[in-house]
Coordinates of C-alpha atoms and ligand atoms in Angstrom, one line a residue:
M1210 CA 0.0 0.0 0.0
K1211 CA 2.8 2.4 0.9
H1212 CA 4.5 1.6 -2.3
T1213 CA 1.4 2.3 -4.4
L1214 CA 0.9 5.6 -2.7
F1215 CA 4.5 6.6 -3.5
V1216 CA 4.0 5.7 -7.2
L1217 CA 0.8 7.6 -7.2
A1218 CA 2.4 10.7 -5.7
L1219 CA 5.1 10.4 -8.3
A1220 CA 2.6 10.1 -11.1
L1221 CA 0.7 13.1 -9.7
G1222 CA 3.8 15.1 -9.5
C1223 CA 4.7 14.2 -13.1
S1224 CA 1.2 14.9 -14.4
K1225 CA 1.2 18.2 -12.5
K1226 CA 4.4 19.1 -14.2
S1227 CA 3.3 18.0 -17.6
S1228 CA 0.0 19.7 -17.2
S1229 CA 1.5 23.1 -16.6
P1230 CA 0.5 25.4 -19.4
P1231 CA 3.0 25.7 -22.2
P1232 CA 4.9 29.0 -22.4
A1233 CA 2.7 31.6 -23.9
A1234 CA 3.4 31.9 -27.6
P1235 CA 4.4 35.3 -28.7
E1236 CA 1.5 37.3 -29.7
P1237 CA 1.2 37.7 -33.4
A1238 CA 2.2 41.1 -34.6
P1239 CA -0.9 43.2 -35.3
E1240 CA -1.8 43.1 -38.9
P1241 CA -1.1 46.3 -40.6
T1242 CA -4.4 48.0 -40.9
A1243 CA -5.2 48.8 -44.4
S1244 CA -5.1 52.5 -44.6
T1245 CA -7.4 54.3 -46.9
E1246 CA -5.0 57.2 -47.0
P1247 CA -2.4 57.2 -49.8
P1248 CA 1.1 56.8 -48.6
P1249 CA 3.0 60.0 -48.2
A1250 CA 4.6 60.9 -51.4
A1251 CA 8.3 60.1 -51.3
P1252 CA 10.5 63.1 -51.9
T1253 CA 11.9 62.9 -55.4
P1254 CA 15.5 63.8 -55.0
A1255 CA 17.2 65.4 -58.0
P1256 CA 19.1 62.8 -59.9
E1257 CA 22.6 63.1 -58.7
P1258 CA 25.5 62.4 -61.2
V1259 CA 26.9 59.0 -60.3
K1260 CA 30.4 60.1 -59.6
A1261 CA 32.2 58.0 -57.1
E1262 CA 34.5 60.2 -55.0
E1263 CA 37.3 57.7 -54.8
P1264 CA 40.8 59.0 -54.3
A1265 CA 42.9 59.0 -57.4
P1266 CA 45.1 56.0 -57.5
P1267 CA 48.7 56.7 -56.5
P1268 CA 50.9 57.3 -59.4
P1269 CA 53.1 54.4 -60.4
P1270 CA 56.5 54.4 -58.9
K1271 CA 59.2 56.0 -60.9
T1272 CA 61.4 53.5 -62.6
A1273 CA 64.7 53.6 -64.7
T1274 CA 67.0 51.1 -66.3
A1275 CA 70.6 50.9 -67.3
T1276 CA 71.9 48.5 -70.0
L1277 CA 75.6 47.7 -69.5
A1278 CA 78.0 47.2 -72.3
P1279 CA 81.7 46.2 -72.0
T1280 CA 84.2 48.9 -72.2
K1281 CA 86.6 48.6 -75.2
K1282 CA 89.8 49.1 -73.3
S1283 CA 89.0 46.4 -70.7
K1284 CA 88.2 43.8 -73.5
S1285 CA 85.7 42.5 -71.0
K1286 CA 82.5 40.9 -72.1
V1287 CA 80.5 42.1 -69.1
T1288 CA 76.8 42.8 -70.0
G1289 CA 73.7 43.3 -67.9
T1290 CA 70.6 45.1 -67.0
I1291 CA 70.1 47.2 -63.8
S1292 CA 66.5 48.1 -62.9
F1293 CA 65.7 51.0 -60.6
K1294 CA 62.4 51.6 -58.8
E1295 CA 61.8 54.5 -56.5
V1296 CA 60.6 53.4 -53.1
A1297 CA 59.8 55.1 -49.8
D1298 CA 63.2 55.4 -48.5
G1299 CA 65.3 55.5 -51.6
V1300 CA 65.7 53.5 -54.8
E1301 CA 65.4 49.7 -55.1
V1302 CA 68.1 48.4 -57.4
T1303 CA 67.9 45.0 -59.1
A1304 CA 71.1 44.0 -60.9
N1305 CA 71.5 41.1 -63.3
I1306 CA 75.0 41.1 -64.6
E1307 CA 76.9 38.4 -66.7
N1308 CA 80.3 37.5 -67.9
L1309 CA 82.1 38.8 -64.8
K1310 CA 85.2 37.2 -63.4
A1311 CA 84.1 35.2 -60.3
G1312 CA 84.4 37.2 -57.1
D1313 CA 83.6 40.7 -55.9
H1314 CA 83.2 43.7 -58.2
A1315 CA 82.9 47.3 -57.3
W1316 CA 80.0 49.2 -58.9
H1317 CA 79.1 52.8 -58.7
V1318 CA 76.8 55.4 -60.0
H1319 CA 79.1 57.8 -61.7
E1320 CA 78.4 61.5 -62.2
K1321 CA 78.0 61.5 -66.0
G1322 CA 75.9 59.3 -68.2
D1323 CA 78.6 59.2 -70.8
C1324 CA 80.1 55.8 -71.7
S1325 CA 81.8 57.0 -74.9
A1326 CA 85.5 56.7 -73.8
A1327 CA 87.2 53.4 -74.4
D1328 CA 87.9 53.2 -70.6
A1329 CA 84.6 54.9 -69.6
A1330 CA 86.6 57.7 -68.0
S1331 CA 84.0 59.9 -69.6
A1332 CA 81.5 58.9 -67.0
G1333 CA 83.5 61.0 -64.5
E1334 CA 83.9 60.3 -60.8
H1335 CA 81.5 58.8 -58.4
F1336 CA 78.0 60.5 -58.2
N1337 CA 78.5 62.5 -55.0
P1338 CA 75.8 65.1 -54.6
A1339 CA 76.6 65.6 -50.9
G1340 CA 80.4 66.2 -51.5
A1341 CA 81.1 63.3 -49.1
A1342 CA 84.1 61.0 -48.9
H1343 CA 83.9 57.5 -50.5
G1344 CA 82.9 54.9 -48.0
A1345 CA 80.7 52.0 -47.2
P1346 CA 77.0 52.6 -47.5
D1347 CA 76.5 52.5 -43.8
A1348 CA 79.3 54.8 -43.0
P1349 CA 78.3 58.2 -41.7
A1350 CA 79.7 59.9 -44.8
H1351 CA 79.6 58.0 -48.1
H1352 CA 78.9 58.7 -51.8
A1353 CA 75.2 58.3 -52.6
G1354 CA 74.6 55.8 -55.4
H1355 CA 76.5 52.7 -54.5
Y1356 CA 76.1 49.9 -52.1
G1357 CA 78.9 47.5 -51.4
N1358 CA 80.1 45.1 -54.0
L1359 CA 78.5 42.7 -56.5
T1360 CA 79.6 39.2 -56.2
A1361 CA 79.8 37.0 -59.3
G1362 CA 79.6 33.3 -59.1
K1363 CA 81.7 30.8 -61.0
D1364 CA 79.3 31.2 -63.8
G1365 CA 80.2 34.9 -64.0
K1366 CA 76.7 36.0 -63.0
A1367 CA 75.9 38.5 -60.3
T1368 CA 72.4 39.2 -59.2
K1369 CA 71.5 41.5 -56.3
T1370 CA 68.5 43.5 -55.1
F1371 CA 68.9 46.1 -52.5
V1372 CA 67.7 49.7 -51.6
M1373 CA 70.1 52.6 -52.0
K1374 CA 69.0 55.2 -49.5
G1375 CA 69.3 58.9 -50.1
I1376 CA 68.9 58.9 -53.8
T1377 CA 65.8 59.4 -56.1
L1378 CA 64.7 58.9 -59.7
G1379 CA 63.2 62.5 -59.7
D1380 CA 64.4 65.9 -61.0
D1381 CA 66.3 66.8 -57.9
A1382 CA 70.0 66.9 -57.0
N1383 CA 70.0 63.4 -55.6
S1384 CA 68.5 61.9 -58.7
I1385 CA 70.5 59.2 -60.5
V1386 CA 68.6 59.6 -63.7
G1387 CA 71.0 60.4 -66.5
K1388 CA 74.1 59.3 -64.6
G1389 CA 76.4 56.5 -65.5
F1390 CA 76.4 53.0 -64.0
I1391 CA 79.9 51.4 -63.9
V1392 CA 81.1 48.0 -62.9
H1393 CA 84.8 47.5 -62.1
A1394 CA 87.3 44.8 -62.5
K1395 CA 88.2 44.7 -58.8
K1396 CA 86.5 44.8 -55.4
D1397 CA 85.8 48.2 -53.8
D1398 CA 87.6 48.3 -50.5
L1399 CA 85.1 50.8 -49.4
K1400 CA 87.8 53.1 -47.9
S1401 CA 90.5 54.1 -50.4
Q1402 CA 89.9 57.6 -51.8
P1403 CA 88.3 58.6 -54.0
A1404 CA 87.0 55.5 -55.6
G1405 CA 87.7 52.4 -53.4
N1406 CA 90.7 51.2 -55.4
A1407 CA 88.4 49.4 -57.7
G1408 CA 90.5 49.0 -60.9
D1409 CA 89.4 49.3 -64.4
R1410 CA 85.9 50.1 -65.6
V1411 CA 84.8 46.9 -67.3
A1412 CA 81.2 47.8 -68.1
C1413 CA 79.2 51.1 -68.4
G1414 CA 75.6 52.0 -68.9
V1415 CA 73.5 55.1 -68.7
I1416 CA 70.6 55.2 -66.2
E1417 CA 67.5 56.2 -68.2
R1418 CA 64.1 56.8 -66.9
A1419 CA 61.6 54.2 -68.2
P1420 CA 59.0 55.7 -70.5
Ligands
CU1613 CU1 83.0 53.3 -60.2
ZN1614 ZN1 82.2 56.2 -54.1

């Protein structure tokens, strides 16, 4: 009997629970009452010219190239292409040079874009708008427009990409456009004056702004 009562109480408890009303369903949104009034006339804006006010795209970066040819006197066969692109802090240089003797070679931007002499002496001295001493690119004073040495492999090829700081491809005094690009027979010691004891000029090219 006791047991039956317990079961009954349980059942009652359950039925009480299950008989509790379900949660009230959300009331349906009131139907929009059909209005007899016409909807307010939408203001008719004057047709605006569809002209997106986007900022003008930035101008493409200034670029230039130099095509190297061997100097007659050196009897070298050094050729190559140097590409220049103006970047935020200087000019990015990409050099692809061939037919070098394996090892390090000085290269510099020289002050004149004139490769006519057999030894390329016509290209003048190092491009040096600041009147500084010749030195390593990270030295406090150095010539603008060169950056260490190029290193040729056993195949005679040298490729290098780097940023030369402090120069431009613009129309200002630090621009290397119209200057000469010279590759030397020897390594630049980065201290001998005025030109790093770099030996003969084995190839020369004029830095020309890309069209
Ligand atoms: Cu030089
Ligand atoms: Zn120099």
